[in-house]
mmCIF file of C-alpha atoms in Angstrom:
data_model
loop_
_atom_site.group_PDB
_atom_site.id
_atom_site.type_symbol
_atom_site.label_atom_id
_atom_site.label_comp_id
_atom_site.label_asym_id
_atom_site.label_seq_id
_atom_site.Cartn_x
_atom_site.Cartn_y
_atom_site.Cartn_z
ATOM 1 C CA MET A 1 -0.450 -0.097 -0.155
ATOM 2 C CA ASN A 2 1.695 3.462 -1.086
ATOM 3 C CA ASN A 3 0.357 6.831 0.279
ATOM 4 C CA TYR A 4 1.398 9.130 -2.494
ATOM 5 C CA GLU A 5 -2.517 10.929 -2.639
ATOM 6 C CA TYR A 6 -1.527 11.525 1.176
ATOM 7 C CA ILE A 7 2.289 13.052 0.494
ATOM 8 C CA ILE A 8 0.929 15.146 -2.647
ATOM 9 C CA ALA A 9 -1.764 16.566 -0.817
ATOM 10 C CA SER A 10 0.362 17.516 1.766
ATOM 11 C CA LEU A 11 3.123 19.205 0.518
ATOM 12 C CA PRO A 12 3.387 22.431 -0.186
ATOM 13 C CA VAL A 13 3.348 24.831 -3.033
ATOM 14 C CA LEU A 14 6.975 25.674 -4.885
ATOM 15 C CA VAL A 15 7.145 28.131 -6.402
ATOM 16 C CA ARG A 16 10.764 28.691 -8.896
ATOM 17 C CA GLY A 17 13.024 31.563 -8.471
ATOM 18 C CA THR A 18 11.686 31.828 -4.217
ATOM 19 C CA GLY A 19 12.367 30.757 -0.951
ATOM 20 C CA SER A 20 7.772 29.911 -1.040
ATOM 21 C CA GLY A 21 8.218 30.849 2.240
ATOM 22 C CA LEU A 22 10.618 27.568 3.502
ATOM 23 C CA SER A 23 13.931 27.823 5.143
ATOM 24 C CA ALA A 24 16.778 24.910 5.150
ATOM 25 C CA THR A 25 14.835 23.351 8.575
ATOM 26 C CA ASP A 26 11.615 23.454 7.097
ATOM 27 C CA ALA A 27 12.554 21.792 3.947
ATOM 28 C CA ASP A 28 14.404 18.819 6.204
ATOM 29 C CA GLY A 29 11.577 18.775 7.718
ATOM 30 C CA ILE A 30 10.021 17.720 5.175
ATOM 31 C CA LEU A 31 11.942 15.898 3.224
ATOM 32 C CA LYS A 32 11.875 13.648 6.958
ATOM 33 C CA GLU A 33 8.261 12.919 6.457
ATOM 34 C CA VAL A 34 8.390 12.730 2.818
ATOM 35 C CA ARG A 35 10.955 9.617 3.495
ATOM 36 C CA SER A 36 8.826 8.948 6.350
ATOM 37 C CA LEU A 37 5.737 8.404 4.780
ATOM 38 C CA LEU A 38 6.905 6.324 1.477
ATOM 39 C CA GLU A 39 7.921 2.367 2.284
ATOM 40 C CA GLY A 40 10.404 0.069 0.780
ATOM 41 C CA ARG A 41 11.987 0.197 -2.528
ATOM 42 C CA ASP A 42 10.336 3.258 -2.628
ATOM 43 C CA THR A 43 11.972 4.515 0.185
ATOM 44 C CA GLU A 44 14.983 3.101 -1.227
ATOM 45 C CA LEU A 45 15.533 5.336 -4.914
ATOM 46 C CA LEU A 46 14.685 8.066 -2.618
ATOM 47 C CA ASP A 47 17.284 8.552 -0.364
ATOM 48 C CA LEU A 48 19.503 7.596 -3.047
ATOM 49 C CA ILE A 49 18.415 10.366 -5.072
ATOM 50 C CA LEU A 50 18.613 12.754 -1.817
ATOM 51 C CA GLY A 51 21.720 10.323 -1.410
ATOM 52 C CA SER A 52 23.136 12.144 -4.567
ATOM 53 C CA TYR A 53 23.247 16.119 -3.152
ATOM 54 C CA GLU A 54 25.874 14.644 -0.652
ATOM 55 C CA GLY A 55 29.669 15.701 -0.710
ATOM 56 C CA ASP A 56 30.158 16.243 -4.679
ATOM 57 C CA GLY A 57 26.987 14.909 -5.916
ATOM 58 C CA PRO A 58 26.725 12.258 -8.181
ATOM 59 C CA ASP A 59 29.391 10.156 -9.605
ATOM 60 C CA GLU A 60 29.264 7.619 -12.167
ATOM 61 C CA ALA A 61 28.429 4.460 -10.664
ATOM 62 C CA PHE A 62 25.174 6.808 -9.566
ATOM 63 C CA TYR A 63 24.437 7.264 -12.835
ATOM 64 C CA ARG A 64 24.460 4.119 -14.577
ATOM 65 C CA SER A 65 21.827 3.197 -11.681
ATOM 66 C CA MET A 66 19.733 4.941 -12.951
ATOM 67 C CA ALA A 67 20.000 4.876 -15.544
ATOM 68 C CA SER A 68 18.590 1.131 -15.490
ATOM 69 C CA CYS A 69 16.160 2.407 -12.615
ATOM 70 C CA ARG A 70 12.721 1.093 -13.404
ATOM 71 C CA ASN A 71 11.167 4.476 -11.908
ATOM 72 C CA ALA A 72 10.486 6.337 -15.167
ATOM 73 C CA PHE A 73 10.798 9.587 -13.426
ATOM 74 C CA ALA A 74 14.622 8.711 -11.706
ATOM 75 C CA ARG A 75 15.283 7.874 -15.190
ATOM 76 C CA ASN A 76 14.778 10.568 -17.332
ATOM 77 C CA TYR A 77 15.461 13.299 -14.456
ATOM 78 C CA PHE A 78 19.245 12.586 -14.059
ATOM 79 C CA ALA A 79 19.526 11.269 -18.226
ATOM 80 C CA TYR A 80 18.998 14.965 -18.324
ATOM 81 C CA ASP A 81 20.764 15.977 -15.087
ATOM 82 C CA LEU A 82 24.238 13.876 -16.863
ATOM 83 C CA ASP A 83 23.581 16.240 -20.299
ATOM 84 C CA VAL A 84 23.567 19.136 -18.809
ATOM 85 C CA ARG A 85 26.413 18.274 -16.535
ATOM 86 C CA ASN A 86 28.349 16.683 -19.710
ATOM 87 C CA ALA A 87 27.190 19.738 -21.523
ATOM 88 C CA LYS A 88 28.785 21.701 -18.754
ATOM 89 C CA THR A 89 31.931 20.030 -19.287
ATOM 90 C CA ALA A 90 32.200 20.332 -22.544
ATOM 91 C CA TYR A 91 31.798 24.171 -22.128
ATOM 92 C CA LEU A 92 34.646 24.728 -19.398
ATOM 93 C CA ASN A 93 36.895 22.284 -21.356
ATOM 94 C CA ALA A 94 37.011 23.988 -24.148
ATOM 95 C CA ALA A 95 36.832 27.894 -22.165
ATOM 96 C CA LEU A 96 39.679 26.566 -20.308
ATOM 97 C CA GLY A 97 42.187 24.625 -23.580
ATOM 98 C CA ARG A 98 41.628 21.342 -22.055
ATOM 99 C CA PRO A 99 41.132 18.462 -24.689
ATOM 100 C CA ASP A 100 37.305 17.345 -25.685
ATOM 101 C CA GLY A 101 36.399 15.142 -23.218
ATOM 102 C CA THR A 102 37.592 15.810 -20.416
ATOM 103 C CA ASP A 103 36.052 14.770 -17.496
ATOM 104 C CA GLU A 104 32.936 13.566 -18.862
ATOM 105 C CA VAL A 105 29.798 10.773 -18.157
ATOM 106 C CA HIS A 106 28.459 9.075 -21.491
ATOM 107 C CA LEU A 107 26.069 6.555 -20.917
ATOM 108 C CA SER A 108 23.723 7.099 -24.146
ATOM 109 C CA ASP A 109 24.819 7.932 -27.831
ATOM 110 C CA GLY A 110 22.378 10.219 -28.406
ATOM 111 C CA GLU A 111 22.690 13.991 -29.456
ATOM 112 C CA PHE A 112 21.484 16.144 -26.045
ATOM 113 C CA GLU A 113 18.343 18.520 -27.076
ATOM 114 C CA ASP A 114 18.614 21.366 -24.799
ATOM 115 C CA ARG A 115 22.652 21.726 -25.612
ATOM 116 C CA ALA A 116 22.457 25.161 -26.730
ATOM 117 C CA THR A 117 20.166 25.791 -23.674
ATOM 118 C CA VAL A 118 22.625 25.270 -21.721
ATOM 119 C CA ASP A 119 25.990 26.914 -23.661
ATOM 120 C CA ALA A 120 23.927 30.189 -23.511
ATOM 121 C CA VAL A 121 23.149 29.891 -20.037
ATOM 122 C CA LEU A 122 26.347 28.963 -19.596
ATOM 123 C CA ALA A 123 28.025 32.633 -21.633
ATOM 124 C CA ASP A 124 26.284 34.601 -18.785
ATOM 125 C CA THR A 125 29.112 36.578 -17.735
ATOM 126 C CA ASP A 126 27.543 36.757 -14.331
ATOM 127 C CA LEU A 127 28.408 33.586 -11.913
ATOM 128 C CA LEU A 128 25.093 33.302 -9.941
ATOM 129 C CA SER A 129 23.100 34.357 -13.162
ATOM 130 C CA ARG A 130 24.849 31.004 -15.177
ATOM 131 C CA GLU A 131 24.116 28.644 -11.701
ATOM 132 C CA ARG A 132 20.462 29.909 -11.413
ATOM 133 C CA GLY A 133 19.560 29.523 -15.137
ATOM 134 C CA LEU A 134 20.939 26.101 -14.444
ATOM 135 C CA ASP A 135 18.685 25.070 -11.652
ATOM 136 C CA ASN A 136 15.935 26.545 -14.041
ATOM 137 C CA LEU A 137 17.102 23.702 -16.695
ATOM 138 C CA MET A 138 16.948 21.456 -14.080
ATOM 139 C CA TRP A 139 13.500 23.143 -12.515
ATOM 140 C CA ASP A 140 11.149 22.748 -15.993
ATOM 141 C CA LYS A 141 12.857 19.529 -17.001
ATOM 142 C CA ALA A 142 11.399 17.508 -13.296
ATOM 143 C CA GLU A 143 8.214 19.853 -13.834
ATOM 144 C CA GLU A 144 7.805 19.051 -17.383
ATOM 145 C CA LEU A 145 8.113 14.962 -16.639
ATOM 146 C CA VAL A 146 5.439 15.239 -14.237
ATOM 147 C CA GLN A 147 3.334 17.445 -16.447
ATOM 148 C CA PHE A 148 0.117 14.803 -16.952
ATOM 149 C CA HIS A 149 0.788 12.883 -13.887
ATOM 150 C CA VAL A 150 -1.623 13.267 -10.519
ATOM 151 C CA PHE A 151 -0.778 10.640 -8.012
ATOM 152 C CA ASP A 152 2.387 8.984 -7.977
ATOM 153 C CA LEU A 153 5.856 8.538 -7.161
ATOM 154 C CA ASP A 154 6.896 10.882 -9.678
ATOM 155 C CA VAL A 155 4.961 13.505 -8.425
ATOM 156 C CA ILE A 156 6.387 12.927 -4.611
ATOM 157 C CA LEU A 157 10.759 12.701 -6.615
ATOM 158 C CA SER A 158 9.526 15.718 -8.990
ATOM 159 C CA PHE A 159 8.935 18.398 -5.582
ATOM 160 C CA VAL A 160 12.098 16.331 -4.632
ATOM 161 C CA VAL A 161 14.501 17.118 -6.176
ATOM 162 C CA ARG A 162 13.195 20.481 -6.728
ATOM 163 C CA LEU A 163 13.227 20.874 -3.245
ATOM 164 C CA LYS A 164 17.061 20.451 -3.080
ATOM 165 C CA ILE A 165 16.322 23.714 -5.295
ATOM 166 C CA THR A 166 15.026 25.454 -3.918
ATOM 167 C CA ASP A 167 16.861 24.770 -0.460
ATOM 168 C CA ARG A 168 20.112 24.791 -2.288
ATOM 169 C CA TRP A 169 19.118 28.386 -2.690
ATOM 170 C CA LEU A 170 18.381 29.448 1.214
ATOM 171 C CA GLN A 171 21.007 28.469 1.994
ATOM 172 C CA LEU A 172 23.195 31.219 -0.048
ATOM 173 C CA ASP A 173 22.913 34.927 0.611
ATOM 174 C CA GLU A 174 24.568 36.350 -2.936
ATOM 175 C CA GLU A 175 27.902 37.189 -0.943
ATOM 176 C CA THR A 176 28.047 33.952 0.057
ATOM 177 C CA GLY A 177 27.401 32.325 -2.984
ATOM 178 C CA ARG A 178 29.990 34.895 -4.732
ATOM 179 C CA GLU A 179 32.335 33.515 -3.191
ATOM 180 C CA PHE A 180 31.874 30.094 -3.272
ATOM 181 C CA PHE A 181 31.637 30.766 -7.235
ATOM 182 C CA ARG A 182 34.294 32.470 -7.266
ATOM 183 C CA LYS A 183 37.063 29.477 -5.196
ATOM 184 C CA LEU A 184 34.924 26.463 -7.429
ATOM 185 C CA VAL A 185 36.343 28.512 -10.485
ATOM 186 C CA ASN A 186 39.445 29.464 -9.075
ATOM 187 C CA GLU A 187 39.517 25.600 -8.589
ATOM 188 C CA ILE A 188 39.453 25.103 -11.813
ATOM 189 C CA ARG A 189 41.710 26.885 -12.683
ATOM 190 C CA ASN A 190 44.357 25.696 -11.402
ATOM 191 C CA ASN A 191 42.844 21.429 -12.160
ATOM 192 C CA ARG A 192 43.675 22.452 -16.088
#
């Protein structure tokens, strides 16, 4: 038995680009509540997805597991996430004069349809605008993948990834964000 209807009905409405009145503590509490209401494989999948937001982020093994995941949302969302990350890496490789394909992980031979969009976002000179633009792409994909869903696990997982995007921005004020991205860019430049 699942509690999808109950879980979905109790979720707050998230609005892209705002904190939606949430704090980081609220986000953690919501995730704990959702987790407590899921069962079995659903809980395992949620834990796997949440784990991808810890530390250095998802690795190749994570993307491989998502590529063979039975859940359509997880499979498609993280395929898109990998494509965005590869496009970002390719853009940085070109900008830094690194060889093509360095640090990219390709699990499919298909062409990434949003490559030009990612490149346009990355061409912005403001680092925070770039990150916001990439997060907006991920947000839009999470919404698109559940467009015709109502009360199923995919809707819950879409909410979770959008909540993680919201939570990320709640934890950064503008100055902290700029400093964080300056450090990130310097690290990348030093690892050439």
